[in-house]
Coordinates of C-alpha atoms in Angstrom, one line a residue:
M7 CA 11.3 -14.4 17.5
K8 CA 14.0 -12.5 15.0
I9 CA 12.1 -10.5 12.4
L10 CA 13.5 -9.1 9.3
V11 CA 11.5 -6.3 7.8
I12 CA 12.1 -5.7 3.8
G13 CA 11.7 -1.9 3.0
G14 CA 12.7 1.4 3.5
G15 CA 10.3 3.9 4.0
G16 CA 7.7 5.2 6.5
R17 CA 5.4 2.2 6.5
E18 CA 8.3 -0.1 7.4
H19 CA 9.2 2.5 10.2
A20 CA 6.0 2.1 11.5
L21 CA 6.1 -1.6 11.3
V22 CA 9.6 -1.8 12.9
W23 CA 8.1 0.6 15.6
R24 CA 4.9 -1.6 16.3
L25 CA 6.7 -4.9 16.3
K26 CA 9.3 -3.5 18.9
Q27 CA 6.6 -3.2 21.2
S28 CA 5.8 -7.1 21.1
A29 CA 7.2 -9.2 24.1
S30 CA 7.9 -12.0 21.8
V31 CA 10.6 -10.0 19.6
E32 CA 14.0 -10.1 20.5
K33 CA 15.5 -8.5 17.5
I34 CA 14.6 -6.4 14.1
W35 CA 16.6 -6.0 11.2
C36 CA 15.3 -3.6 8.5
A37 CA 16.7 -4.0 4.8
P38 CA 17.6 -1.6 3.3
G39 CA 15.8 0.6 6.0
N40 CA 16.7 4.0 6.5
D41 CA 18.9 6.7 8.7
G42 CA 15.9 7.1 11.0
I43 CA 14.8 3.5 11.3
A44 CA 18.6 2.5 12.2
R45 CA 17.7 3.9 15.5
E46 CA 15.3 1.4 16.4
A47 CA 16.5 -1.5 14.4
T48 CA 19.7 -2.8 12.5
C49 CA 19.6 -1.9 8.7
I50 CA 21.2 -3.7 6.0
P51 CA 21.7 -2.9 2.7
L52 CA 19.7 -4.9 0.0
D53 CA 18.4 -4.6 -3.4
L54 CA 14.8 -5.1 -3.2
K55 CA 14.7 -6.2 -6.7
S56 CA 16.4 -9.3 -6.1
P57 CA 14.4 -12.0 -4.1
V58 CA 17.5 -14.1 -4.0
A59 CA 19.4 -11.8 -2.0
A60 CA 16.4 -11.0 -0.1
A61 CA 16.2 -14.9 0.8
D62 CA 19.8 -15.2 1.4
L63 CA 19.9 -12.7 3.8
A64 CA 17.1 -14.0 5.9
A65 CA 18.6 -17.3 5.7
N66 CA 22.1 -15.8 6.9
L67 CA 20.6 -13.9 9.5
G68 CA 18.5 -16.6 11.1
A69 CA 15.4 -14.8 11.1
D70 CA 12.3 -16.4 12.3
L71 CA 9.9 -14.3 10.3
T72 CA 10.3 -11.6 7.4
I73 CA 7.7 -9.2 6.6
I74 CA 7.5 -7.5 3.3
G75 CA 6.7 -4.0 3.4
P76 CA 6.6 -2.3 -0.4
E77 CA 5.0 -4.1 -3.5
L78 CA 8.1 -4.6 -5.7
P79 CA 9.8 -7.7 -3.9
L80 CA 6.0 -9.5 -4.2
V81 CA 5.5 -8.9 -7.8
L82 CA 9.1 -10.0 -8.3
G83 CA 8.1 -13.3 -6.6
V84 CA 10.4 -12.9 -3.0
A85 CA 7.4 -15.1 -1.4
D86 CA 8.0 -18.1 -4.0
E87 CA 11.8 -17.8 -3.4
F88 CA 11.4 -18.1 0.2
A89 CA 9.2 -20.6 0.1
S90 CA 11.4 -23.2 -2.1
R91 CA 13.8 -22.7 0.8
G92 CA 11.1 -23.2 3.7
L93 CA 11.8 -19.7 5.0
A94 CA 9.2 -18.3 6.9
L95 CA 7.6 -15.2 4.8
L96 CA 4.4 -12.8 5.3
G97 CA 3.6 -11.7 1.9
P98 CA 1.6 -13.4 -1.1
A99 CA 2.9 -15.5 -3.9
K100 CA 4.1 -13.9 -7.6
S101 CA 0.6 -14.9 -8.8
A102 CA -1.3 -13.3 -6.0
A103 CA 0.9 -10.1 -6.3
R104 CA -0.9 -9.6 -9.9
L105 CA -3.6 -8.1 -8.0
E106 CA -1.6 -5.4 -7.5
G107 CA 1.2 -5.6 -10.3
S108 CA -1.3 -5.4 -13.1
K109 CA -4.8 -3.5 -13.2
I110 CA -6.1 -5.0 -15.8
F111 CA -5.7 -8.7 -14.4
A112 CA -7.2 -7.3 -11.0
K113 CA -10.0 -5.7 -13.3
R114 CA -10.4 -8.9 -14.7
F115 CA -10.4 -11.0 -11.5
L116 CA -12.9 -8.6 -10.1
E117 CA -15.3 -9.3 -13.0
R118 CA -14.7 -13.1 -12.9
H119 CA -16.2 -13.0 -9.5
G120 CA -18.8 -10.8 -9.6
I121 CA -17.3 -8.2 -7.2
P122 CA -18.4 -4.8 -7.3
T123 CA -16.1 -2.4 -9.3
A124 CA -16.2 0.3 -11.8
V125 CA -16.9 -0.4 -15.2
I126 CA -14.2 -0.7 -17.8
Y127 CA -14.3 1.7 -20.9
D128 CA -11.3 0.9 -22.8
I129 CA -7.9 -1.2 -22.5
I130 CA -5.5 0.7 -25.0
N131 CA -2.0 -1.0 -26.0
K132 CA 0.9 0.9 -26.6
G133 CA 0.7 2.2 -30.1
Q134 CA -2.8 2.6 -30.1
L135 CA -4.2 6.0 -30.2
F136 CA -6.8 6.7 -27.5
S137 CA -10.5 7.2 -28.5
A138 CA -12.8 9.8 -26.8
S139 CA -15.7 9.2 -29.1
R140 CA -16.8 5.8 -27.3
A141 CA -20.2 6.5 -25.6
A142 CA -18.6 6.4 -22.0
P143 CA -19.3 9.7 -20.0
W144 CA -16.5 11.7 -18.3
P145 CA -14.7 11.9 -15.9
R146 CA -12.9 9.1 -16.7
V147 CA -10.0 7.4 -14.6
I148 CA -7.0 6.4 -16.6
K149 CA -4.6 3.9 -14.9
A150 CA -1.3 2.6 -16.2
D151 CA -1.6 -1.4 -16.4
G152 CA 1.7 -1.6 -13.7
L153 CA 3.5 -0.4 -11.0
C154 CA 3.7 3.2 -10.8
A155 CA 4.4 4.2 -6.8
G156 CA 0.9 5.5 -6.6
K157 CA 1.5 8.0 -9.2
G158 CA 0.2 6.2 -12.5
V159 CA -3.4 7.2 -12.2
L160 CA -5.6 10.3 -13.8
V161 CA -8.9 11.1 -13.0
T162 CA -10.2 13.7 -15.6
D163 CA -12.9 15.5 -17.1
S164 CA -10.6 16.5 -19.9
E165 CA -10.0 14.7 -23.3
R166 CA -6.7 16.8 -23.7
Q167 CA -5.8 15.9 -20.3
A168 CA -6.5 12.5 -20.6
R169 CA -4.6 12.0 -24.4
A170 CA -1.8 13.7 -22.7
F171 CA -1.5 11.4 -19.8
I172 CA -1.5 8.4 -22.1
E173 CA 1.2 9.8 -24.2
R174 CA 3.6 10.0 -21.2
L175 CA 2.9 6.5 -20.4
F176 CA 3.5 5.1 -23.6
D177 CA 6.6 7.1 -23.9
G178 CA 8.2 5.2 -21.6
K179 CA 10.4 7.6 -19.6
E180 CA 8.2 8.2 -16.7
F181 CA 6.9 4.7 -16.1
G182 CA 8.8 2.1 -17.9
D183 CA 7.0 -1.0 -18.9
A184 CA 4.4 -0.2 -16.2
G185 CA 2.9 2.0 -19.0
K186 CA 2.5 -0.3 -22.0
Q187 CA -1.0 -0.7 -21.3
V188 CA -3.5 1.7 -20.0
L189 CA -6.9 1.0 -18.5
V190 CA -9.7 3.5 -18.6
E191 CA -12.8 3.1 -16.5
E192 CA -15.8 4.9 -14.8
A193 CA -15.0 7.4 -12.3
L194 CA -16.6 6.4 -9.3
Q195 CA -18.4 9.1 -7.0
G196 CA -18.5 9.1 -3.1
E197 CA -16.1 8.8 -0.2
E198 CA -12.8 6.8 -0.5
L199 CA -12.3 3.9 2.3
S200 CA -9.1 2.0 3.0
Y201 CA -10.1 -1.6 4.1
I202 CA -7.3 -3.9 5.2
I203 CA -7.0 -7.2 6.2
L204 CA -4.4 -9.6 7.3
T205 CA -5.0 -13.3 6.1
D206 CA -3.5 -16.6 6.2
G207 CA -5.5 -17.4 2.9
E208 CA -8.5 -18.7 4.3
H209 CA -9.3 -16.8 7.8
F210 CA -8.7 -13.0 8.2
I211 CA -8.3 -10.3 10.7
P212 CA -9.5 -6.6 9.8
M213 CA -7.3 -3.8 10.5
A214 CA -8.8 -0.7 11.8
P215 CA -10.4 1.5 8.9
A216 CA -8.7 4.3 7.2
R217 CA -8.9 6.9 4.5
D218 CA -6.2 8.4 2.7
H219 CA -5.7 11.6 0.6
K220 CA -3.5 11.3 -2.6
R221 CA -3.5 15.0 -4.1
A222 CA -0.3 16.7 -3.5
Y223 CA -2.1 20.0 -2.2
D224 CA -4.7 21.4 0.0
N225 CA -8.4 21.0 -0.8
D226 CA -8.0 18.0 -2.9
Q227 CA -6.0 20.0 -5.5
G228 CA -2.7 19.1 -7.3
P229 CA -1.3 16.2 -8.6
N230 CA -1.9 12.4 -7.4
T231 CA 0.9 11.1 -5.2
G232 CA 1.7 8.2 -3.1
G233 CA -0.4 9.8 -0.1
M234 CA -0.3 13.0 1.6
G235 CA -2.0 11.8 4.7
A236 CA -4.7 9.3 6.5
Y237 CA -6.8 9.3 9.4
S238 CA -8.4 6.2 11.0
T239 CA -11.7 5.9 13.2
D240 CA -14.3 3.7 13.5
S241 CA -17.2 6.4 12.8
I242 CA -16.0 6.3 8.9
L243 CA -17.0 2.2 9.3
P244 CA -20.4 1.4 10.6
P245 CA -21.1 -2.0 11.4
A246 CA -23.5 -2.6 8.6
L247 CA -21.2 -1.4 5.9
E248 CA -18.3 -3.5 7.3
T249 CA -20.7 -6.6 7.2
E250 CA -21.6 -5.4 3.3
I251 CA -18.1 -5.2 2.5
V252 CA -17.1 -8.6 4.2
A253 CA -20.1 -10.5 2.5
K254 CA -19.8 -8.7 -1.0
I255 CA -15.8 -8.0 -1.5
V256 CA -13.8 -9.7 1.0
R257 CA -14.7 -13.4 1.2
P258 CA -15.7 -13.6 -2.5
T259 CA -11.9 -12.1 -3.0
L260 CA -10.4 -15.0 -1.0
E261 CA -12.6 -17.8 -2.1
G262 CA -11.8 -16.5 -5.9
L263 CA -8.2 -16.8 -4.8
R264 CA -8.8 -20.2 -3.6
V265 CA -10.8 -21.1 -6.8
E266 CA -8.1 -20.1 -8.9
G267 CA -5.6 -21.8 -7.1
I268 CA -3.8 -18.6 -5.7
P269 CA -1.9 -18.9 -2.7
Y270 CA -2.2 -15.9 -0.2
R271 CA -0.7 -15.0 3.0
G272 CA -0.1 -11.3 4.1
F273 CA -2.1 -8.2 4.1
L274 CA -4.6 -7.5 1.6
Y275 CA -5.7 -3.8 1.0
F276 CA -9.2 -3.1 -0.6
G277 CA -9.2 0.6 -2.0
L278 CA -13.1 1.2 -2.0
M279 CA -15.2 3.9 -3.3
L280 CA -18.2 4.4 -1.2
T281 CA -21.0 4.9 -4.1
A282 CA -24.8 5.4 -3.9
E283 CA -25.0 1.8 -5.1
G284 CA -22.6 0.5 -2.1
P285 CA -19.1 -0.1 -1.9
K286 CA -17.0 -1.0 -4.9
V287 CA -13.2 -1.7 -5.5
L288 CA -11.0 1.0 -7.0
E289 CA -8.0 -1.1 -6.6
Y290 CA -6.1 -4.2 -4.6
N291 CA -2.9 -3.4 -2.8
C292 CA -1.0 -6.8 -1.8
R293 CA 0.6 -5.0 1.2
L294 CA -0.1 -2.5 3.9
G295 CA -0.9 0.7 2.4
D296 CA 1.5 3.6 3.3
P297 CA 0.6 6.3 4.7
E298 CA -2.5 4.2 6.1
T299 CA 0.1 2.1 8.2
E300 CA 1.1 4.9 10.1
A301 CA -2.1 5.8 10.9
V302 CA -3.5 2.2 11.8
L303 CA -0.9 0.5 13.6
P304 CA -0.6 3.4 16.4
R305 CA -4.6 2.1 17.2
A306 CA -3.3 -1.7 17.5
D307 CA -3.9 -3.1 21.0
F308 CA -2.5 -6.5 20.4
D309 CA 0.5 -8.6 20.0
F310 CA 1.3 -7.6 16.2
A311 CA 4.1 -9.6 15.6
E312 CA 2.3 -12.8 16.8
A313 CA -0.4 -12.0 14.3
C314 CA 1.9 -11.7 11.7
R315 CA 3.6 -15.0 12.6
L316 CA 0.3 -17.1 12.7
A317 CA -0.6 -15.6 9.0
A318 CA 2.8 -16.6 7.9
V319 CA 2.4 -20.0 8.9
G320 CA -1.4 -20.5 8.1
T321 CA -2.8 -20.6 11.6
L322 CA -4.7 -17.4 12.2
A323 CA -7.9 -18.8 12.9
G324 CA -9.0 -17.5 16.6
F325 CA -6.8 -14.7 16.8
Q326 CA -8.3 -11.7 18.3
A327 CA -7.4 -8.1 17.3
N328 CA -8.0 -5.2 19.4
W329 CA -8.2 -1.7 18.4
R330 CA -7.9 1.1 20.6
H331 CA -10.9 3.6 20.7
G332 CA -10.8 7.2 19.4
A333 CA -8.9 8.5 16.4
S334 CA -5.4 8.4 14.6
V335 CA -3.7 10.8 11.9
C336 CA -0.7 11.2 10.4
V337 CA 0.6 14.1 7.9
V338 CA 3.3 13.5 5.4
I339 CA 5.6 16.4 4.9
A340 CA 7.3 16.0 1.5
S341 CA 10.1 17.7 -0.2
E342 CA 9.2 21.0 -2.4
G343 CA 8.3 19.8 -6.0
Y344 CA 7.2 16.4 -5.1
P345 CA 5.6 14.1 -6.9
V346 CA 7.2 15.5 -10.1
N347 CA 10.9 16.9 -9.4
P348 CA 11.5 16.8 -5.5
K349 CA 14.4 18.7 -3.8
M350 CA 17.2 16.6 -2.0
G351 CA 19.7 17.3 0.8
A352 CA 17.4 20.1 2.7
E353 CA 18.4 20.3 6.5
I354 CA 15.3 19.3 8.6
R355 CA 14.8 21.0 11.8
G356 CA 12.7 20.3 15.1
L357 CA 12.5 16.5 14.9
E358 CA 13.9 16.4 18.6
D359 CA 10.7 18.7 19.3
A360 CA 8.2 16.8 17.2
E361 CA 9.2 13.3 19.1
R362 CA 8.5 15.1 22.5
V363 CA 4.7 16.0 21.6
P364 CA 2.7 13.4 24.0
G365 CA 1.4 10.8 21.9
A366 CA 3.0 11.8 18.8
V367 CA 5.3 9.7 16.7
V368 CA 7.7 10.6 13.8
F369 CA 8.4 8.1 11.1
H370 CA 11.2 8.5 8.9
A371 CA 10.6 8.0 4.7
G372 CA 12.8 9.8 2.9
T373 CA 16.0 11.0 5.2
K374 CA 19.5 10.7 5.4
R375 CA 21.7 11.6 8.4
E376 CA 24.7 13.5 8.0
G377 CA 26.7 13.9 11.2
S378 CA 23.9 14.9 13.8
T379 CA 21.8 16.4 11.0
F380 CA 19.0 15.0 9.0
R381 CA 18.5 15.9 5.4
T382 CA 15.9 15.1 3.1
S383 CA 16.7 12.2 0.4
G384 CA 13.3 11.2 -1.1
G385 CA 10.3 12.7 -2.0
R386 CA 7.9 11.7 1.1
V387 CA 10.4 12.7 3.8
L388 CA 8.7 12.3 7.2
I389 CA 5.3 11.1 8.5
L390 CA 3.9 12.6 11.7
S391 CA 1.5 10.5 13.3
A392 CA -0.7 11.2 16.7

């Protein structure tokens, strides 16, 4: 099997790394990839904003399967373009990717199908003023409606902070069209859990549970980021809790998609808050989480490539996914100034030493190679997993 992975970050490096371990895989490309991924796969330039270019590339390469890593191509309809040409792709249709592409669409979907989630306090359109006089308690969660690379959310108990954040969203300079509408909702209390499934639209296999950390600094301080690390261990998901999540959240979501005529094949990420009233949905992602992937895939003990192929063609029923016991963890090394103004071009030292540590894997996200030296080229630079 020849596989094309779309994307160029730490998640895609982890995908390439795990797919290479499948006996059925003979060739892997990654587009656009990065200089770290290039040591394990053939990297090819690609504009992630062009579904047509992605489909052309897969067709020209003769890829048996294409796996989409990031959310942007899915929201732009890459799965629909592939389907129109009869090309095999793992990723949901544009209509389904709205679950991630629009926070407001996702909230309305959750409400329609009785899936537990936070209460909506307000939906504000660009040009409207934020009203703190509504009878709603603080803290509150402020969310940009569209894609913001994990940075369009504020949890605050300050009216001043809320108003300033909404003004930042509306000015269009930082988040563009993603900030034209703003969702204000209840701040749920509890522990977060990342529950991810691989589905063919009807059948699914659960990935190992994970918990990620989004604040930039230690002790849960600093601004929200795309994720600073994650860990995975079975102890964070007791069997009774998983049964409840599947019954109240996962199956109603898949049934809701079916009832609404929305096809879904791919990874579906449930960002959950484990509240005193039970698990509630914070958000949907229509792909593998990042950095959860870098913590979860090292625990996989099955033919991951075959599972992806079966989901893509709609025949996942009966597949058994096994997971290694114990725990895994990943930590993000980020550029100074991330997420607001990351510094670029710093030399990275110690890579070879890190890669020699037994059980450890180094995944590249924002790196660029100059001769024999790697330098930083993004906010999240490396993800170290063990």
